[in-house]
Amino acid sequence: PIHPGLPFVGNTLEIARDPLAMFGRLFQRYDRIVKINIGGRNQYLVFRPEDAKHVLQENHRNYGRSPAFLILKRFLGEGLLTSDGDFWRQQRRLAQPAFHRQKIALLGETMVQESAAWIDELAQHDLTTPVNTSQAFMDVTMRIVCKTLFSTDVTGSDALDGLSNALDTLNRLANDSLLSPIKWPQHWPTPRNIRFRQARERVDKLIYSLIADRQRTGERHDDLLDMLMYAEDEENGRMSEQQLRDECVTLFTAGHETTAVSMAWTTYLLARHPDVLARLRAEVDATLGPYAPGTLPSIAAFRAMPYTLQVVQEGLRLYPPAWAMSRMALGEDQIGPFRIPKGDTVLVSPYLLHRDPAHWPDPDRFDPDRFLPEQEKERPAYAYLPFGGGPRLCIGNQFALLEMQILLALLVQRFDFQPANTRLVRPKPLITLRPNRPIELHLTARP
Ligand code: HEM
């Protein structure tokens, strides 16, 4: 089926108005797949987990990055998220060991320290005013990603602060220009292009000098940059400085907003479901015990809290930060009734798949028990894909899950929280699935 559109613009206006509502309507109206036209390009939205699996995993060699990624390249270069083909494969091989379970546990120590320090700061705040969680989680996840990337022992140093500020500016400008309806050519001296170039130069200068310092002194650190710097491939050796720069900027970008947005949604859900919050708290209290200043729980403790993980998973189901993924067909393919011509794009939407009543009874209900092992067995693979799937599965998925478990557990250990108002918050699909208004919570310190 082809979704009817307007002359010249196809379905562009309809999707621009409200992409999630449009996806919902298409899901109701068509059976397995539908062809739409956005910005003059044919795109095929798939509705079934097996078709998502086909595109992302079984026939992944037939698909590459879609043109949407070209804009991101300006910012991220040829990092893991934006690169393709043999170059991507080699980078992924080099970077993969840095995300091994044991390495994540090591980085987890940093996550615990940073999260605990952030919670101490929260506790100092005037708790009579509500906390803007969207902003607060962005701050802490940025601290965590900077520390785990660039080192654990430069606390408060100008270098790290300067770098995180510069990266943040670059990230904001890249987001702005991605979302801007008018795309001026990059080389035009528009104010945004000039600011973007300056921010990029600053980020590059800081990252290159960090790399040069390490190379000069030979100093070793337990961080991602070190793991990437010394990763070696028999054929191609180590990453060049440019590759290291691109991977650092990519990990910074891919690794903090997603987690921050998801934490904001999860606390929003918890504040509205006191029964779930009470169960979560019981598990946290039984495992971590009461808060004791100056002592930090071990990673093993966080990994021994299954209900906390279920809460995180259910938050990611209802509000998957990566709400849609796109792939361009490098050669012809067949999905259901459609022949997908070379050059067209296939869209996979975790948001849609996560709310399909065929696999998720009463899909809008927040119910972490859906992730009990016996329930999980019932569902097809790819009915749940907050981290994508196949060879391009999010490299940071274990990192993100552990980080969210830590943040959530430490937060409920210290605070009770209630919604600051009764206003409904709706998802706003930008690059990530953000809340359409700040999510505010009232925190009260637990006795
Ligand atoms: C890729 C989601 C956290 C680094 C992806 C993809 C998804 C995703 C869906 C696949 C995109 C595609 O196939 O087109 C998420 C979510 C996160 C999260 C929901 C948090 C809740 C992180 C973290 C890091 C990270 C913490 C790094 C520290 C990456 C990278 C890729 C990626 C480098 C590209 C992988 C490749 O193509 O080889 N992420 N991510 N992500 N993610 Fe994440």
Coordinates of C-alpha atoms and ligand atoms in Angstrom, one line a residue:
P1 CA 0.0 0.0 0.0
I2 CA 1.0 3.6 -0.7
H3 CA -0.2 6.3 1.7
P4 CA -1.8 9.0 -0.4
G5 CA -0.1 12.4 -0.2
L6 CA -0.2 15.9 -1.7
P7 CA 1.2 16.8 -5.1
F8 CA 4.9 17.6 -4.9
V9 CA 5.3 17.4 -1.2
G10 CA 3.9 13.9 -0.7
N11 CA 3.5 13.2 3.0
T12 CA 6.1 15.7 4.2
L13 CA 3.7 18.1 5.8
E14 CA 1.8 15.4 7.6
I15 CA 4.9 13.9 9.1
A16 CA 6.3 17.3 10.0
R17 CA 3.2 18.1 12.0
D18 CA 3.3 15.1 14.3
P19 CA 5.4 12.1 13.3
L20 CA 4.3 9.8 16.1
A21 CA 0.6 10.5 15.5
M22 CA 1.1 9.9 11.8
F23 CA 3.0 6.6 12.5
G24 CA 0.1 5.6 14.7
R25 CA -2.5 6.3 12.0
L26 CA -0.4 4.4 9.4
F27 CA -0.2 1.4 11.8
Q28 CA -4.0 1.4 12.3
R29 CA -4.7 1.6 8.6
Y30 CA -2.1 -0.6 6.9
D31 CA -1.1 -4.2 7.6
R32 CA 2.5 -4.9 7.3
I33 CA 4.3 -2.1 5.5
V34 CA 3.4 1.2 3.9
K35 CA 5.2 3.4 1.4
I36 CA 5.3 7.1 2.2
N37 CA 7.1 10.0 0.6
I38 CA 9.0 12.5 2.7
G39 CA 11.0 15.3 1.1
G40 CA 10.8 13.7 -2.3
R41 CA 12.2 10.4 -1.1
N42 CA 10.3 7.1 -0.9
Q43 CA 10.4 5.5 2.5
Y44 CA 8.9 2.2 3.7
L45 CA 7.7 2.0 7.2
V46 CA 7.6 -1.6 8.5
F47 CA 5.3 -2.8 11.3
R48 CA 6.4 -6.3 12.0
P49 CA 9.2 -7.4 14.3
E50 CA 10.3 -10.0 11.6
D51 CA 10.6 -7.3 9.0
A52 CA 12.7 -5.1 11.4
K53 CA 14.9 -8.2 11.9
H54 CA 15.2 -8.7 8.2
V55 CA 16.4 -5.2 7.6
L56 CA 18.6 -4.8 10.7
Q57 CA 20.0 -8.3 10.9
E58 CA 19.3 -11.0 8.3
N59 CA 19.8 -8.8 5.2
H60 CA 21.8 -6.0 6.9
R61 CA 24.5 -6.2 4.2
N62 CA 21.9 -4.8 1.7
Y63 CA 21.5 -1.7 3.8
G64 CA 23.6 1.3 4.6
R65 CA 23.3 4.6 6.4
S66 CA 20.5 6.7 5.0
P67 CA 21.0 10.3 3.8
A68 CA 19.8 11.5 7.2
F69 CA 23.3 10.6 8.5
L70 CA 25.1 12.9 6.1
I71 CA 24.2 16.0 8.2
L72 CA 25.5 14.3 11.3
K73 CA 28.8 13.6 9.6
R74 CA 29.6 17.3 9.6
F75 CA 29.8 17.0 13.4
L76 CA 30.7 13.4 14.1
G77 CA 33.0 12.8 11.1
E78 CA 33.5 9.1 10.3
G79 CA 32.7 7.8 13.7
L80 CA 30.9 4.5 14.5
L81 CA 27.4 6.1 14.2
T82 CA 27.9 7.7 10.8
S83 CA 30.5 5.5 9.0
D84 CA 29.6 2.5 6.8
G85 CA 31.0 -0.5 5.0
D86 CA 34.5 -1.9 5.6
F87 CA 35.7 1.3 7.4
W88 CA 32.8 1.0 9.9
R89 CA 33.5 -2.8 10.4
Q90 CA 37.1 -2.1 11.3
Q91 CA 36.3 0.7 13.7
R92 CA 33.7 -1.4 15.4
R93 CA 36.2 -4.3 15.8
L94 CA 38.7 -1.8 17.4
A95 CA 36.1 -0.2 19.7
Q96 CA 34.2 -3.3 20.7
P97 CA 36.6 -4.5 23.5
A98 CA 36.2 -1.1 25.3
F99 CA 32.6 -2.1 25.9
H100 CA 33.2 -5.6 27.2
R101 CA 31.3 -6.5 30.4
Q102 CA 34.4 -6.3 32.5
K103 CA 35.4 -2.9 31.1
I104 CA 31.9 -1.6 31.7
A105 CA 32.2 -2.7 35.3
L106 CA 35.4 -0.6 35.6
L107 CA 33.7 2.4 34.0
G108 CA 30.8 1.7 36.3
E109 CA 32.9 2.7 39.3
T110 CA 33.2 6.2 37.7
M111 CA 29.5 6.2 37.0
V112 CA 28.8 5.5 40.7
Q113 CA 31.2 8.2 41.9
E114 CA 29.8 10.8 39.5
S115 CA 26.2 9.9 40.3
A116 CA 26.7 10.0 44.0
A117 CA 28.4 13.4 43.7
W118 CA 25.5 14.7 41.6
I119 CA 23.0 13.4 44.1
D120 CA 24.9 15.1 47.0
E121 CA 24.6 18.3 45.0
L122 CA 20.9 17.8 44.5
A123 CA 20.4 17.2 48.2
Q124 CA 22.0 20.7 48.8
H125 CA 19.4 22.4 46.7
D126 CA 16.3 24.0 48.0
L127 CA 14.0 21.0 47.9
T128 CA 10.9 23.2 48.1
T129 CA 11.3 24.1 44.4
P130 CA 10.7 21.3 41.9
V131 CA 13.7 19.9 40.0
N132 CA 13.7 20.1 36.2
T133 CA 14.7 16.5 35.6
S134 CA 15.3 16.9 31.9
Q135 CA 18.0 19.4 32.7
A136 CA 19.4 17.7 35.8
F137 CA 19.8 14.3 34.0
M138 CA 21.5 16.0 31.1
D139 CA 24.1 17.5 33.5
V140 CA 24.9 14.2 35.2
T141 CA 25.0 12.0 32.1
M142 CA 27.3 14.6 30.5
R143 CA 29.6 14.4 33.5
I144 CA 29.6 10.6 33.3
V145 CA 30.3 10.4 29.6
C146 CA 33.1 13.0 29.9
K147 CA 34.7 11.2 32.8
T148 CA 34.5 7.8 31.4
L149 CA 35.8 9.0 28.0
F150 CA 38.6 11.3 29.0
S151 CA 39.6 10.2 32.5
T152 CA 38.8 9.7 36.0
D153 CA 41.5 11.8 37.6
V154 CA 41.1 15.3 36.1
T155 CA 38.2 16.3 38.4
G156 CA 37.3 19.9 38.1
S157 CA 40.2 20.5 35.7
D158 CA 39.9 23.3 33.3
A159 CA 40.7 20.9 30.4
L160 CA 37.8 18.7 31.1
D161 CA 35.4 21.5 31.8
G162 CA 36.5 23.3 28.7
L163 CA 36.1 20.2 26.6
S164 CA 32.7 19.3 28.0
N165 CA 31.5 22.9 27.4
A166 CA 32.8 23.0 23.9
L167 CA 31.3 19.5 23.1
D168 CA 28.0 20.6 24.5
T169 CA 28.0 23.8 22.4
L170 CA 28.8 21.8 19.3
N171 CA 26.1 19.3 20.1
R172 CA 23.5 22.0 20.5
L173 CA 24.4 23.7 17.3
A174 CA 24.3 20.4 15.4
N175 CA 20.9 19.7 16.9
D176 CA 19.7 23.2 15.9
S177 CA 20.9 22.9 12.4
L178 CA 19.5 19.4 12.0
L179 CA 16.1 20.7 13.1
S180 CA 16.2 24.0 11.2
P181 CA 13.7 24.0 8.3
I182 CA 16.2 26.0 6.2
K183 CA 19.6 24.4 5.5
W184 CA 22.1 26.9 4.2
P185 CA 25.1 25.4 2.5
Q186 CA 27.8 24.7 5.1
H187 CA 30.4 27.0 3.5
W188 CA 28.1 30.1 3.7
P189 CA 29.1 32.4 6.5
T190 CA 25.7 32.4 8.3
P191 CA 25.9 33.2 12.0
R192 CA 25.1 29.5 12.8
N193 CA 27.7 28.2 10.4
I194 CA 30.4 30.5 11.9
R195 CA 29.5 29.5 15.5
F196 CA 29.5 25.8 14.4
R197 CA 32.9 26.1 12.8
Q198 CA 34.3 27.9 15.9
A199 CA 32.9 25.3 18.3
R200 CA 34.2 22.5 16.1
E201 CA 37.7 24.0 16.0
R202 CA 37.7 24.3 19.7
V203 CA 36.6 20.7 20.3
D204 CA 39.1 19.4 17.8
K205 CA 42.0 21.5 19.4
L206 CA 41.1 20.2 22.9
I207 CA 40.8 16.6 21.9
Y208 CA 43.9 16.6 19.8
S209 CA 45.9 18.1 22.6
L210 CA 44.6 15.6 25.0
I211 CA 45.7 12.8 22.7
A212 CA 49.1 14.4 22.0
D213 CA 49.7 14.8 25.8
R214 CA 49.0 11.1 26.4
Q215 CA 51.3 10.1 23.5
R216 CA 54.1 12.4 24.8
T217 CA 53.9 11.3 28.4
G218 CA 52.9 7.7 27.8
E219 CA 50.6 8.1 30.9
R220 CA 47.9 5.4 31.1
H221 CA 44.3 5.9 32.2
D222 CA 41.3 3.6 32.8
D223 CA 39.1 5.4 30.4
L224 CA 37.5 4.9 26.9
L225 CA 40.0 7.2 25.2
D226 CA 42.9 5.0 26.4
M227 CA 41.1 1.8 25.3
L228 CA 40.5 3.3 21.8
M229 CA 44.1 4.7 21.6
Y230 CA 45.7 1.4 22.3
A231 CA 43.3 -0.9 20.5
E232 CA 45.1 -2.6 17.6
D233 CA 44.2 -4.5 14.5
E234 CA 46.8 -6.8 12.9
E235 CA 46.1 -5.4 9.4
N236 CA 45.5 -1.7 10.0
G237 CA 47.3 -1.0 13.3
R238 CA 45.9 1.6 15.6
M239 CA 43.4 4.4 15.0
S240 CA 44.7 7.7 13.6
E241 CA 44.3 10.9 15.6
Q242 CA 41.4 11.9 13.3
Q243 CA 39.7 8.6 13.9
L244 CA 40.1 8.9 17.7
R245 CA 38.6 12.4 17.5
D246 CA 35.6 11.2 15.5
E247 CA 35.0 8.3 17.9
C248 CA 35.3 10.6 21.0
V249 CA 32.8 13.1 19.6
T250 CA 30.5 10.2 18.6
L251 CA 30.6 8.5 22.0
F252 CA 30.0 11.9 23.7
T253 CA 27.0 12.6 21.5
A254 CA 25.5 9.2 21.3
G255 CA 26.2 8.5 25.0
H256 CA 24.6 11.2 27.0
E257 CA 21.4 12.7 25.7
T258 CA 19.8 9.3 25.0
T259 CA 20.4 8.2 28.6
A260 CA 19.3 11.6 30.1
V261 CA 16.1 11.7 28.2
S262 CA 15.3 8.1 29.2
M263 CA 16.0 8.8 32.9
A264 CA 13.6 11.8 32.7
W265 CA 10.9 9.7 31.3
T266 CA 11.4 6.8 33.7
T267 CA 11.2 9.1 36.7
Y268 CA 8.1 10.7 35.2
L269 CA 6.5 7.3 35.0
L270 CA 7.6 6.3 38.5
A271 CA 6.2 9.5 40.1
R272 CA 2.9 8.6 38.6
H273 CA 3.0 4.9 39.7
P274 CA 3.6 4.9 43.4
D275 CA 3.1 1.1 43.5
V276 CA 6.0 0.5 41.1
L277 CA 8.1 3.1 42.9
A278 CA 7.5 1.3 46.2
R279 CA 8.6 -2.1 44.8
L280 CA 11.7 -0.5 43.3
R281 CA 12.5 1.1 46.6
A282 CA 12.1 -2.2 48.5
E283 CA 14.6 -3.8 46.2
V284 CA 17.0 -0.9 46.5
D285 CA 16.8 -0.8 50.3
A286 CA 17.2 -4.6 50.6
T287 CA 20.3 -4.5 48.3
L288 CA 22.1 -1.2 49.1
G289 CA 20.8 -0.6 52.6
P290 CA 20.3 3.0 53.9
Y291 CA 22.5 5.8 52.5
A292 CA 25.8 6.1 54.4
P293 CA 27.8 9.2 53.6
G294 CA 31.2 8.5 52.1
T295 CA 30.6 4.9 51.2
L296 CA 29.8 3.8 47.6
P297 CA 28.0 0.6 46.7
S298 CA 29.8 -1.9 44.4
I299 CA 28.9 -2.6 40.8
A300 CA 28.0 -6.1 41.8
A301 CA 25.2 -4.7 44.0
F302 CA 23.7 -2.8 41.1
R303 CA 23.8 -5.8 38.9
A304 CA 21.9 -7.8 41.6
M305 CA 18.8 -5.7 41.3
P306 CA 16.5 -7.3 38.7
Y307 CA 13.5 -5.2 39.3
T308 CA 15.5 -1.9 38.9
L309 CA 16.6 -3.2 35.5
Q310 CA 13.0 -4.1 34.6
V311 CA 11.9 -0.6 35.4
V312 CA 14.6 0.8 33.2
Q313 CA 13.6 -1.6 30.4
E314 CA 10.0 -0.7 30.6
G315 CA 10.8 3.1 30.6
L316 CA 12.8 2.4 27.4
R317 CA 9.8 0.5 25.9
L318 CA 7.3 3.3 26.4
Y319 CA 9.7 6.1 25.5
P320 CA 12.6 4.8 23.3
P321 CA 15.0 7.7 22.9
A322 CA 15.8 6.4 19.4
W323 CA 12.2 6.4 18.2
A324 CA 13.0 5.6 14.6
M325 CA 15.9 4.2 12.6
S326 CA 16.4 4.5 8.9
R327 CA 18.4 2.4 6.4
M328 CA 19.0 3.0 2.7
A329 CA 18.8 0.0 0.4
L330 CA 22.1 -0.5 -1.4
G331 CA 20.5 -3.1 -3.7
E332 CA 17.0 -4.2 -4.4
D333 CA 15.1 -6.1 -1.6
Q334 CA 11.6 -7.5 -1.1
I335 CA 9.6 -6.9 2.0
G336 CA 6.1 -8.4 2.0
P337 CA 4.3 -7.1 -1.1
F338 CA 6.9 -4.4 -1.8
R339 CA 9.9 -4.5 -3.9
I340 CA 12.3 -2.0 -2.3
P341 CA 14.3 -0.4 -5.1
K342 CA 17.9 0.5 -4.6
G343 CA 18.3 3.9 -3.0
D344 CA 15.0 4.0 -1.2
T345 CA 14.8 4.1 2.6
V346 CA 13.3 1.6 5.1
L347 CA 12.1 3.0 8.4
V348 CA 12.0 0.9 11.6
S349 CA 10.3 2.6 14.6
P350 CA 10.9 1.2 18.0
Y351 CA 8.2 3.5 19.3
L352 CA 5.6 1.8 17.1
L353 CA 6.9 -1.7 17.6
H354 CA 6.9 -1.2 21.4
R355 CA 3.3 -0.3 21.5
D356 CA 1.9 -3.0 19.2
P357 CA -0.9 -4.7 21.2
A358 CA -0.2 -8.0 19.5
H359 CA 3.0 -8.3 21.5
W360 CA 2.3 -5.9 24.4
P361 CA -1.1 -6.3 26.0
D362 CA -2.5 -2.9 27.1
P363 CA 0.5 -1.3 25.5
D364 CA 0.2 2.2 27.1
R365 CA 0.3 0.8 30.7
F366 CA 3.6 1.1 32.6
D367 CA 4.3 -2.4 33.9
P368 CA 7.9 -3.5 34.5
D369 CA 6.7 -7.1 35.0
R370 CA 6.6 -7.4 31.2
F371 CA 10.3 -7.9 31.5
L372 CA 10.1 -10.9 33.8
P373 CA 12.1 -13.7 32.1
E374 CA 9.0 -15.9 31.5
Q375 CA 7.2 -13.0 29.8
E376 CA 10.1 -12.2 27.7
K377 CA 10.2 -15.7 26.3
E378 CA 6.7 -15.1 24.8
R379 CA 7.7 -12.2 22.6
P380 CA 9.4 -12.4 19.2
A381 CA 12.9 -11.0 18.8
Y382 CA 12.7 -7.4 17.6
A383 CA 9.4 -6.6 19.3
Y384 CA 11.7 -4.8 21.7
L385 CA 14.6 -2.9 20.2
P386 CA 15.4 0.3 22.1
F387 CA 19.1 -0.2 21.1
G388 CA 18.5 -1.3 17.6
G389 CA 19.7 -4.7 16.5
G390 CA 22.0 -6.8 14.3
P391 CA 25.6 -5.8 13.8
R392 CA 24.8 -2.1 14.4
L393 CA 23.3 -2.7 17.7
C394 CA 24.1 0.2 20.1
I395 CA 27.7 -0.4 21.2
G396 CA 26.9 1.5 24.5
N397 CA 23.8 -0.6 25.4
Q398 CA 25.4 -2.3 28.5
F399 CA 27.0 1.0 29.5
A400 CA 23.6 2.8 29.3
L401 CA 21.7 0.1 31.2
L402 CA 24.2 0.1 34.0
E403 CA 24.3 3.9 34.1
M404 CA 20.5 4.1 34.4
Q405 CA 20.3 1.4 37.0
I406 CA 22.9 3.2 39.1
L407 CA 21.3 6.6 38.8
L408 CA 17.9 5.3 39.5
A409 CA 18.9 3.2 42.5
L410 CA 20.9 6.0 44.1
L411 CA 18.1 8.4 43.5
V412 CA 15.4 6.4 45.2
Q413 CA 17.8 5.5 48.0
R414 CA 18.0 9.2 49.0
F415 CA 14.7 10.7 47.8
D416 CA 11.0 10.3 47.6
F417 CA 9.6 11.9 44.6
Q418 CA 6.2 13.2 43.4
P419 CA 5.1 14.9 40.2
A420 CA 5.3 18.7 40.6
N421 CA 2.1 19.1 38.7
T422 CA -0.6 17.1 37.0
R423 CA 0.0 18.3 33.5
L424 CA 0.4 15.5 31.0
V425 CA 3.8 15.4 29.2
R426 CA 3.8 14.1 25.7
P427 CA 6.7 12.8 23.7
K428 CA 8.2 15.2 21.1
P429 CA 10.2 13.3 18.5
L430 CA 13.3 15.4 17.7
I431 CA 16.6 13.5 17.2
T432 CA 15.8 11.8 20.4
L433 CA 12.3 11.4 21.9
R434 CA 12.2 14.4 24.2
P435 CA 9.4 15.4 26.6
N436 CA 7.3 18.3 25.1
R437 CA 7.7 20.3 28.3
P438 CA 10.2 20.0 31.1
I439 CA 9.5 17.1 33.4
E440 CA 9.5 18.5 37.0
L441 CA 9.6 16.5 40.1
H442 CA 9.4 17.4 43.8
L443 CA 12.2 15.6 45.7
T444 CA 12.0 15.1 49.4
A445 CA 15.0 13.7 51.4
R446 CA 14.2 10.3 53.0
P447 CA 14.7 10.2 56.7
Ligands
HEM1 C1 23.9 3.2 18.1 C2 20.2 3.7 21.2 C3 23.2 4.9 24.7 C4 26.9 4.8 21.6 C5 22.6 3.2 18.7 C6 21.4 2.7 18.0 C7 20.4 2.9 18.8 C8 20.9 3.4 20.1 C9 18.9 2.5 18.5 C10 21.4 2.1 16.6 C11 21.1 3.1 15.5 C12 20.9 2.5 14.2 O1 21.0 1.3 14.0 O2 20.7 3.2 13.2 C13 20.7 4.1 22.4 C14 19.9 4.4 23.6 C15 20.8 4.7 24.6 C16 22.1 4.7 24.0 C17 18.4 4.3 23.6 C18 20.5 5.0 26.0 C19 19.4 4.8 26.6 C20 24.5 4.9 24.2 C21 25.7 5.1 25.0 C22 26.8 5.1 24.1 C23 26.2 4.8 22.8 C24 25.8 5.3 26.5 C25 28.2 5.2 24.3 C26 28.8 5.4 25.5 C27 26.4 4.4 20.4 C28 27.2 4.2 19.2 C29 26.3 3.7 18.2 C30 25.0 3.6 18.8 C31 28.7 4.5 19.0 C32 26.7 3.4 16.7 C33 27.0 1.9 16.7 C34 27.4 1.4 15.3 O3 26.7 1.7 14.4 O4 28.4 0.6 15.3 N1 22.3 3.6 19.9 N2 22.0 4.3 22.7 N3 24.8 4.7 22.9 N4 25.1 4.0 20.1 FE1 23.6 4.1 21.4

